[in-house]
PDB file of N, CA and C in Angstrom:
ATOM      1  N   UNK L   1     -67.480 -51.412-204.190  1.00  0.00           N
ATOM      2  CA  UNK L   1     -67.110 -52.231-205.330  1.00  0.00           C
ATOM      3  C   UNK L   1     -66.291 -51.403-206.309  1.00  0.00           C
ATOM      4  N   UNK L   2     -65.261 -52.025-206.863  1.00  0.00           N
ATOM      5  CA  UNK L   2     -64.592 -51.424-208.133  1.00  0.00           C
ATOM      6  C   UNK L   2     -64.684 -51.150-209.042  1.00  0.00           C
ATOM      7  N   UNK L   3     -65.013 -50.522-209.671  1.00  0.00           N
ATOM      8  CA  UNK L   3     -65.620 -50.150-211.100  1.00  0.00           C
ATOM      9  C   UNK L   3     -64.631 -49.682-211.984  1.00  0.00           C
ATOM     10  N   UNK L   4     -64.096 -50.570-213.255  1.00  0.00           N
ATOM     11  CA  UNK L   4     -63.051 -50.910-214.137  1.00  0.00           C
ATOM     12  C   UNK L   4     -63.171 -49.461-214.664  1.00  0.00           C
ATOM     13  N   UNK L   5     -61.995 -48.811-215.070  1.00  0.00           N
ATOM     14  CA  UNK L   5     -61.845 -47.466-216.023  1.00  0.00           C
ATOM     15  C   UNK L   5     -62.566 -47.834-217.303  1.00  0.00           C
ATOM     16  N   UNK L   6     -62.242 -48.941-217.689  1.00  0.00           N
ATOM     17  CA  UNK L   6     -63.284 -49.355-219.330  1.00  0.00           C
ATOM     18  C   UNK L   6     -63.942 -50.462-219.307  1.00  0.00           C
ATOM     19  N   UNK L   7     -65.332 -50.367-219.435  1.00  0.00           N
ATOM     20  CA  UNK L   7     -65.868 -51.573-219.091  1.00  0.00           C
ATOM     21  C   UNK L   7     -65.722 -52.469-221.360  1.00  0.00           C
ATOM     22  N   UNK L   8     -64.759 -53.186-221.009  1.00  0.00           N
ATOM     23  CA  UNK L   8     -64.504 -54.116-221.990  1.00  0.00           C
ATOM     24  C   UNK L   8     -65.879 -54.794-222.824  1.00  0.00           C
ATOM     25  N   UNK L   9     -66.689 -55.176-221.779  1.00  0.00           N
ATOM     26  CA  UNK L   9     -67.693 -56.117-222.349  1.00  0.00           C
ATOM     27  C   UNK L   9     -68.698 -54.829-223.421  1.00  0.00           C
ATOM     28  N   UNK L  10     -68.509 -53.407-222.738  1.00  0.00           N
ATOM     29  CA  UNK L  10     -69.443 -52.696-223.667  1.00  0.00           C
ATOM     30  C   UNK L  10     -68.860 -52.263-225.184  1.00  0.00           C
ATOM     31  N   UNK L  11     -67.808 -52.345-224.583  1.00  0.00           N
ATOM     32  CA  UNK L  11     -66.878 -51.998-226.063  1.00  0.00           C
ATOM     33  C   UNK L  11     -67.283 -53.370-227.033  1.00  0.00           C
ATOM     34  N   UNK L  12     -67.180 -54.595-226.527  1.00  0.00           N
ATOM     35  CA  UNK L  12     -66.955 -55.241-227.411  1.00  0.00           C
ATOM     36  C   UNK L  12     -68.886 -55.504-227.838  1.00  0.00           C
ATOM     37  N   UNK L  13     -69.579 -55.189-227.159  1.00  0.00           N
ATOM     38  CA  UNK L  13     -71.304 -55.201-228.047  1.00  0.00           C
ATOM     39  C   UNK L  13     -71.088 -53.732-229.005  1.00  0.00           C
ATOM     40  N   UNK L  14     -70.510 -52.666-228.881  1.00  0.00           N
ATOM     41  CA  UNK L  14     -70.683 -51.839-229.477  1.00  0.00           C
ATOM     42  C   UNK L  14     -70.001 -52.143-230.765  1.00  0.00           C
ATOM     43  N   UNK L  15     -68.399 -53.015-230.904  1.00  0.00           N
ATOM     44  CA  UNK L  15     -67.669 -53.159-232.333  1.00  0.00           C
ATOM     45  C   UNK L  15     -67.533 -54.343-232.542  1.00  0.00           C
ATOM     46  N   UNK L  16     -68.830 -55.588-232.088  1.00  0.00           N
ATOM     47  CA  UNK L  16     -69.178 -57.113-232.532  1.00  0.00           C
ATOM     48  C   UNK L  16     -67.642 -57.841-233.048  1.00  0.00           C
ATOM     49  N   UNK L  17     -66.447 -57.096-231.947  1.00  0.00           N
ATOM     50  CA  UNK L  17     -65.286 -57.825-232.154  1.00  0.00           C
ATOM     51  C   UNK L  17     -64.484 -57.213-233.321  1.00  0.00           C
ATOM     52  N   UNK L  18     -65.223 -56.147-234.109  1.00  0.00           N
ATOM     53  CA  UNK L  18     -63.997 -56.096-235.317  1.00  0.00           C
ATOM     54  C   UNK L  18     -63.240 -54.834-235.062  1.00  0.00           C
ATOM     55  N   UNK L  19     -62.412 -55.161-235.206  1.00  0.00           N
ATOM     56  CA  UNK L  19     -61.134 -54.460-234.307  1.00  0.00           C
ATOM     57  C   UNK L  19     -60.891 -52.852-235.766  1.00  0.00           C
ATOM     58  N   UNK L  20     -61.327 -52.986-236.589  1.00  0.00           N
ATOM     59  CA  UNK L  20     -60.994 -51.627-237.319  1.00  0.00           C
ATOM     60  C   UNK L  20     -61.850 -50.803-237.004  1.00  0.00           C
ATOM     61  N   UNK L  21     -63.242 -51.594-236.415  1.00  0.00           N
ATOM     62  CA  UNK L  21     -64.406 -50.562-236.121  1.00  0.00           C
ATOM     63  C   UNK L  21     -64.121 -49.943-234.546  1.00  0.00           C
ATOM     64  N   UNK L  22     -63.466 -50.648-234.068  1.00  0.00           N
ATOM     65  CA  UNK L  22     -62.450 -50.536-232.448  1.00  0.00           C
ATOM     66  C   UNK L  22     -61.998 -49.454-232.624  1.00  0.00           C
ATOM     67  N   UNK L  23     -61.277 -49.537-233.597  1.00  0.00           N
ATOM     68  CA  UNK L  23     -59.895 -48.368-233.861  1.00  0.00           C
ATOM     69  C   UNK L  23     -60.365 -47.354-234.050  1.00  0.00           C
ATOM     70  N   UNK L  24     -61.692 -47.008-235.014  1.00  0.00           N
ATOM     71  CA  UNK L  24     -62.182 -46.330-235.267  1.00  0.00           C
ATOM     72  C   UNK L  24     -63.022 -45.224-234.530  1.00  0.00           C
ATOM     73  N   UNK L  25     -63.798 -46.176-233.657  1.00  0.00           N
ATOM     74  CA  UNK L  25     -64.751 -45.845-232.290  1.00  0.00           C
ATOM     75  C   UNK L  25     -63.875 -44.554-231.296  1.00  0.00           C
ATOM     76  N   UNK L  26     -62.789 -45.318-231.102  1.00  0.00           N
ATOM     77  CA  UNK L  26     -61.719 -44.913-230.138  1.00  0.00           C
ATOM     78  C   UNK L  26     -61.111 -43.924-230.786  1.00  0.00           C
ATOM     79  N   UNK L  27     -60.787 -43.691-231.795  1.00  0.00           N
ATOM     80  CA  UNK L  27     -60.126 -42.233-232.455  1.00  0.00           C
ATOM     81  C   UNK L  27     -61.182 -41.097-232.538  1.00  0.00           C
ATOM     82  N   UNK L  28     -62.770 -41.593-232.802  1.00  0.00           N
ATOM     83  CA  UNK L  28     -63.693 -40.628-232.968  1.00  0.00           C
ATOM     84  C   UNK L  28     -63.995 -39.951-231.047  1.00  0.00           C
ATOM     85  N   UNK L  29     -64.144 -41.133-230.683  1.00  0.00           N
ATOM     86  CA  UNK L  29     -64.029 -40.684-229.332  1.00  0.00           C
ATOM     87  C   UNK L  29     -62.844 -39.785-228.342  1.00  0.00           C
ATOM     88  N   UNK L  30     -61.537 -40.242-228.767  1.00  0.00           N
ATOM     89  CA  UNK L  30     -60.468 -39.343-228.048  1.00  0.00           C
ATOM     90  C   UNK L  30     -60.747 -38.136-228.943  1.00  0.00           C
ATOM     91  N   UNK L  31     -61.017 -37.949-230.144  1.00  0.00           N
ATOM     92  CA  UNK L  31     -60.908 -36.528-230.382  1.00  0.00           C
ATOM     93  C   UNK L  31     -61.937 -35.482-229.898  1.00  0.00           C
ATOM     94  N   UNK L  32     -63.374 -36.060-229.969  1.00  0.00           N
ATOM     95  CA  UNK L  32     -64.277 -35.757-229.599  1.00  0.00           C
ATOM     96  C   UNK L  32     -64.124 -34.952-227.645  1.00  0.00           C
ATOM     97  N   UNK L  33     -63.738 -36.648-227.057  1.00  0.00           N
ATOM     98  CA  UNK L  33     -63.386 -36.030-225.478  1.00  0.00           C
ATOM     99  C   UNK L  33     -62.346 -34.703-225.537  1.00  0.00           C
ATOM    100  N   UNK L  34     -61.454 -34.641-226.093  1.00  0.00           N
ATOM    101  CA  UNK L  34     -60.422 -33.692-226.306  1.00  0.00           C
ATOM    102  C   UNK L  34     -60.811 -32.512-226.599  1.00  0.00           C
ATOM    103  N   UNK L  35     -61.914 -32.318-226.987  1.00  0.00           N
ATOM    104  CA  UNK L  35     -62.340 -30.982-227.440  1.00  0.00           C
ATOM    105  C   UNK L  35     -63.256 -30.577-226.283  1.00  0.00           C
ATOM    106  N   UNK L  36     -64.308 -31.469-226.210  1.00  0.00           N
ATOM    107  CA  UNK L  36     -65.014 -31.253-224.622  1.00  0.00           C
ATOM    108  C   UNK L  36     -63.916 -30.998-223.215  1.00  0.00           C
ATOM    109  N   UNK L  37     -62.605 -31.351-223.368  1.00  0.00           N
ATOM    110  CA  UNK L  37     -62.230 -31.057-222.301  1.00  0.00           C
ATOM    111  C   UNK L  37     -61.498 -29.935-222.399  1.00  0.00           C
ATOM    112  N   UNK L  38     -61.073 -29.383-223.160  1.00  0.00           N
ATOM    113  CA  UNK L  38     -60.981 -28.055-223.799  1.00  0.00           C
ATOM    114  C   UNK L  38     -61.905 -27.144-223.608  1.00  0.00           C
ATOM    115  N   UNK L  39     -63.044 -27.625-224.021  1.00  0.00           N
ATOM    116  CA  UNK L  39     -64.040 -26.723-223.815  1.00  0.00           C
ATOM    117  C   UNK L  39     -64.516 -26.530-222.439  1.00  0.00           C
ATOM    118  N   UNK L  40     -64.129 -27.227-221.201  1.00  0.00           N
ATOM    119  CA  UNK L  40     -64.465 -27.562-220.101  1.00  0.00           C
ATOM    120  C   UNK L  40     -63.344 -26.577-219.259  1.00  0.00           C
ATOM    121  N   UNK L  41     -62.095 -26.638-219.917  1.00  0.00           N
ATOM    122  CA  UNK L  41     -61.241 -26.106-219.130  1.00  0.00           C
ATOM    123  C   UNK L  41     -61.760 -24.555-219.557  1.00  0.00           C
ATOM    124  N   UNK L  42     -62.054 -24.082-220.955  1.00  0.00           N
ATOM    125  CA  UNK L  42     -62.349 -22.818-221.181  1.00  0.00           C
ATOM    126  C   UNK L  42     -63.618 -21.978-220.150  1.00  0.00           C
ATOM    127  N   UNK L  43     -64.786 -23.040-220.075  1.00  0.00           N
ATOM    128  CA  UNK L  43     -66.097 -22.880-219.148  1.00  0.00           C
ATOM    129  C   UNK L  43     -65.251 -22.210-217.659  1.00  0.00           C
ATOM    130  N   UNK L  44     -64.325 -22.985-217.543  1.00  0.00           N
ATOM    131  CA  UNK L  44     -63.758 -22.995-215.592  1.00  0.00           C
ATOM    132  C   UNK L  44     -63.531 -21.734-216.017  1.00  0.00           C
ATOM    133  N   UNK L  45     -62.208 -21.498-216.839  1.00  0.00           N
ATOM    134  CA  UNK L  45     -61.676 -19.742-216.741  1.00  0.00           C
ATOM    135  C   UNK L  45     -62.838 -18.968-217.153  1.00  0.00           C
ATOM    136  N   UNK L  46     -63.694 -19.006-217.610  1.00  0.00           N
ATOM    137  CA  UNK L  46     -64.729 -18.187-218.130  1.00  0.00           C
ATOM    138  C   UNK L  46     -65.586 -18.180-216.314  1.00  0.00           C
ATOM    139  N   UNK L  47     -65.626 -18.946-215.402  1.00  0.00           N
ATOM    140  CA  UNK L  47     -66.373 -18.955-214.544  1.00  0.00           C
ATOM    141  C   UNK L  47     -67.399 -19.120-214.674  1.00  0.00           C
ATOM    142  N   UNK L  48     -68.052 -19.866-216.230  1.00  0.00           N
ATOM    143  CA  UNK L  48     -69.439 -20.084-216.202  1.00  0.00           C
ATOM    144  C   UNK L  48     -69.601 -21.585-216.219  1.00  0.00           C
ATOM    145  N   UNK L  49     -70.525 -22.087-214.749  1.00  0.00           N
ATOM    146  CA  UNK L  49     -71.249 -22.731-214.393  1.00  0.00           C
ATOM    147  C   UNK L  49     -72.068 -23.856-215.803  1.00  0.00           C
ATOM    148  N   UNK L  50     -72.732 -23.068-215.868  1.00  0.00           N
ATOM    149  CA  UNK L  50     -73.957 -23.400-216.693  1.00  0.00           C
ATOM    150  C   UNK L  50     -72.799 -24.037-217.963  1.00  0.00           C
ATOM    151  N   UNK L  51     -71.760 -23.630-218.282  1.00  0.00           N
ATOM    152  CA  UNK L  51     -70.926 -24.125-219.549  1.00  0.00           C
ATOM    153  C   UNK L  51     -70.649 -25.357-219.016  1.00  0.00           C
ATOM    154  N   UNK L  52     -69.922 -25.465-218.180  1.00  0.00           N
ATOM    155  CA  UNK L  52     -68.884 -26.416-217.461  1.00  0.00           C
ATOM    156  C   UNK L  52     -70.408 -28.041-217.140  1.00  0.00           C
ATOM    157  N   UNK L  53     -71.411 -27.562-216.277  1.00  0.00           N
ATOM    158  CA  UNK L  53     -72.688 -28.636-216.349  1.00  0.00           C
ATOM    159  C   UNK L  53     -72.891 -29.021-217.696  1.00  0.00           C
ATOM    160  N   UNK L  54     -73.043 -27.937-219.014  1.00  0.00           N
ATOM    161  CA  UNK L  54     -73.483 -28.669-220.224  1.00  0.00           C
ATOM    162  C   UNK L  54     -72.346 -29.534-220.918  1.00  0.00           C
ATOM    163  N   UNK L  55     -71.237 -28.889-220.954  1.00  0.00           N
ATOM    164  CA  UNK L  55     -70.283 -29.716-221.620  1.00  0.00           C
ATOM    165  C   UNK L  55     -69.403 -31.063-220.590  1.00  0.00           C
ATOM    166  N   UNK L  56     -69.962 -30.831-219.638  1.00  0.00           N
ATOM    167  CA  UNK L  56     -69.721 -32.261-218.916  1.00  0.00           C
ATOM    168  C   UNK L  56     -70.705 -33.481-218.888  1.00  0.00           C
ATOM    169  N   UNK L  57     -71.915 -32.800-219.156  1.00  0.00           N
ATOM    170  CA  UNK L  57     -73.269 -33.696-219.613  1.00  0.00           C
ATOM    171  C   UNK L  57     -72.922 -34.270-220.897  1.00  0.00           C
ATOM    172  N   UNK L  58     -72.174 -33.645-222.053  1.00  0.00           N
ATOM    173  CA  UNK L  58     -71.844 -34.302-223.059  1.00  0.00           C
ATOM    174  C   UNK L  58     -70.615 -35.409-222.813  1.00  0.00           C
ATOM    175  N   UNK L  59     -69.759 -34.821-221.870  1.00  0.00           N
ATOM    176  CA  UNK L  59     -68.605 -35.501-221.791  1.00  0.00           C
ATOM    177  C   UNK L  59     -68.950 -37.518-221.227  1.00  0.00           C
ATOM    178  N   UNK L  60     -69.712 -37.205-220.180  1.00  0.00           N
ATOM    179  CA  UNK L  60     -70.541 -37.758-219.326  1.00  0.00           C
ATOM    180  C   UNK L  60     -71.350 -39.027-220.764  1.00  0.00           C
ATOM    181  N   UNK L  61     -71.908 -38.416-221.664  1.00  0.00           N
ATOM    182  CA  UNK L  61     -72.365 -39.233-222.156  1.00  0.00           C
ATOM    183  C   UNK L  61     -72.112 -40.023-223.025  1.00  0.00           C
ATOM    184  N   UNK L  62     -70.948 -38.905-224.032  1.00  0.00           N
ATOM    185  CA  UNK L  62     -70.041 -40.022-225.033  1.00  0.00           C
ATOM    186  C   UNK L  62     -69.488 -40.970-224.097  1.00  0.00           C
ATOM    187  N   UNK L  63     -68.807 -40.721-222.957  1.00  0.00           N
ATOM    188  CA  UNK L  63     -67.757 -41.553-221.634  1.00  0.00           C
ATOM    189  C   UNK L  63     -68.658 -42.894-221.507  1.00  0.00           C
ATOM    190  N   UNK L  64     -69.759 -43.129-221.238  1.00  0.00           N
ATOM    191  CA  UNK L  64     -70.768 -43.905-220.867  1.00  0.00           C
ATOM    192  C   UNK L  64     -71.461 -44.778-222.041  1.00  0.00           C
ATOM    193  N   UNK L  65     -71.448 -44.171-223.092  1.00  0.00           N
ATOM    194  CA  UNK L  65     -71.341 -44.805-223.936  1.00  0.00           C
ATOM    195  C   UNK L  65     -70.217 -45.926-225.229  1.00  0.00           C
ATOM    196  N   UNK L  66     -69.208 -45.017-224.535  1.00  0.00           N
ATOM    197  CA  UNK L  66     -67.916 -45.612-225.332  1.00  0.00           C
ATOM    198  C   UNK L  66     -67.436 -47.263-224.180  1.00  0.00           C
ATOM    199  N   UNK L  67     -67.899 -47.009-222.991  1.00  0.00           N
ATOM    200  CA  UNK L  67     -67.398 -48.005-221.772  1.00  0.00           C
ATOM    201  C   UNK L  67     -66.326 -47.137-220.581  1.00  0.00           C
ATOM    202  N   UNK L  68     -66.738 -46.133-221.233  1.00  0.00           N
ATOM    203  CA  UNK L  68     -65.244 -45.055-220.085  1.00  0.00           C
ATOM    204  C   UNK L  68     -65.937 -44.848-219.064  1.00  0.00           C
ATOM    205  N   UNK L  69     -65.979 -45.963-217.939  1.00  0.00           N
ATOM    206  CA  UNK L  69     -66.316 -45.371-216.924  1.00  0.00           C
ATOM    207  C   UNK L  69     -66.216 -44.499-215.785  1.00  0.00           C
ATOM    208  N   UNK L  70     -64.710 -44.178-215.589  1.00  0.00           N
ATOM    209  CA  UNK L  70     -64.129 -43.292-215.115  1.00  0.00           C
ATOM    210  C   UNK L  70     -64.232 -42.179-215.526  1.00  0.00           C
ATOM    211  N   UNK L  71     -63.766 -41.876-216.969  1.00  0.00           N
ATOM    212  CA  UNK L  71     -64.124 -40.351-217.358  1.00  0.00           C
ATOM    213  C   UNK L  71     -65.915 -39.954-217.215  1.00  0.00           C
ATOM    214  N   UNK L  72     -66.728 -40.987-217.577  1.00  0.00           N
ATOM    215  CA  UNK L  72     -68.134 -40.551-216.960  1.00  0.00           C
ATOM    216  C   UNK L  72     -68.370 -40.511-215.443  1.00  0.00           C
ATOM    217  N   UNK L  73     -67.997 -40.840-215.112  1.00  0.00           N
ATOM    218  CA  UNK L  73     -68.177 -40.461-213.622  1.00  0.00           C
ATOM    219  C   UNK L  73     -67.784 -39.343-213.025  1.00  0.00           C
ATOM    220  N   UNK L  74     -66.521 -38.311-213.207  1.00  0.00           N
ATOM    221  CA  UNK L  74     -65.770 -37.675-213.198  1.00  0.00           C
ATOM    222  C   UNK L  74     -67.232 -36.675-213.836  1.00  0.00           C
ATOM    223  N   UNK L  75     -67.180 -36.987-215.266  1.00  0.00           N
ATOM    224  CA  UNK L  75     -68.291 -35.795-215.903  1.00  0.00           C
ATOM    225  C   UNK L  75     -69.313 -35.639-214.912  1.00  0.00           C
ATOM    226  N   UNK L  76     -69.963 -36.667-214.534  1.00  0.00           N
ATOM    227  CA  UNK L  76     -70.926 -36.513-213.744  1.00  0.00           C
ATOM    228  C   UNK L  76     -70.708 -35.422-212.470  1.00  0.00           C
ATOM    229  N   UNK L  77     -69.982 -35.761-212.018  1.00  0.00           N
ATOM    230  CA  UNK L  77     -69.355 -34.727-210.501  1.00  0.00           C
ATOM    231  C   UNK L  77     -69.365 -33.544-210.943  1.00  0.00           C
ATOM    232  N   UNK L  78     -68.907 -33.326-212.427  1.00  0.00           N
ATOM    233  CA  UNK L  78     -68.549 -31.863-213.242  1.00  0.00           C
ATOM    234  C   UNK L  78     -69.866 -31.399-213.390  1.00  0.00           C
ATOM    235  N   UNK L  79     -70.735 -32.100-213.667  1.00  0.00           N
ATOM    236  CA  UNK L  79     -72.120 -31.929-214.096  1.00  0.00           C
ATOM    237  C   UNK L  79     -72.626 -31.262-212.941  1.00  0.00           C
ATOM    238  N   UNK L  80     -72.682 -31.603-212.062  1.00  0.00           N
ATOM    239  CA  UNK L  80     -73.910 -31.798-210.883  1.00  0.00           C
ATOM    240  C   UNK L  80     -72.928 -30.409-210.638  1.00  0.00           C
ATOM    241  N   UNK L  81     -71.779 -30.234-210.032  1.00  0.00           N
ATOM    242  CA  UNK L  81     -71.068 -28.954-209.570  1.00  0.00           C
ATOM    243  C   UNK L  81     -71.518 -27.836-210.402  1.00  0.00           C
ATOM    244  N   UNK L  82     -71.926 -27.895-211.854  1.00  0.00           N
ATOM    245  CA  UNK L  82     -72.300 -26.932-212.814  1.00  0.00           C
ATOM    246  C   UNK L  82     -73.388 -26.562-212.613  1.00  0.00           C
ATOM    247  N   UNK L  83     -73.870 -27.558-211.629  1.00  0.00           N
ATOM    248  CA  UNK L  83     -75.542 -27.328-211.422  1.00  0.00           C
ATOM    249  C   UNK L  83     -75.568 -26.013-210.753  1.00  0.00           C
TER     250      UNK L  83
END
C-alpha cells in the first residue's frame, strides 16, 4: 500500500483548519528538521552511531507528528541503523 509523503488529514486535526496556525506549524517544523538533519549529517562524519539513532529518533518524531510520513520513516531506518 502507498503511504502519502503528508498525511493531510493529520495536519488538518493538528491546525482545526486555520491556515496561520498551518503556516506556523510548518515553519517551526522545517527549521527544527533542518537542524536535526544537520546534526545527522554531523553524527555520520563523526562516525557515531549512538548520535545518528538519537537524533533520528527525534527526527522520526517531530516527522510523525507534523503528518511527514516519509521523512519519519526514513528516520526510522536511521534509527534502527544507529542501533
Amino acid at each position: 500500500m502507498h503511504t502519502p509523503a503528508v498525511d493531510i488529514e493529520r495536519i488538518q486535526d493538528l491546525t482545526a483548519g486555520d491556515p496561520e496556525f498551518l503556516a506556523e506549524l510548518i515553519d517551526m517544523y522545517l527549521e527544527d528538521a533542518e537542524a536535526l538533519i544537520t546534526d545527522l549529517h554531523q553524527a555520520v562524519e563523526r562516525k557515531s552511531a549512538e548520535d545518528v539513532g538519537r537524533t533520528a529518533h527525534k527526527l522520526k518524531g517531530s516527522s510523525a507528528n507534523m503528518g511527514a510520513n516519509r521523512v519519519s520513516s526514513v528516520a526510522m531506518e536511521l534509527e534502527e541503523i544507529g542501533k
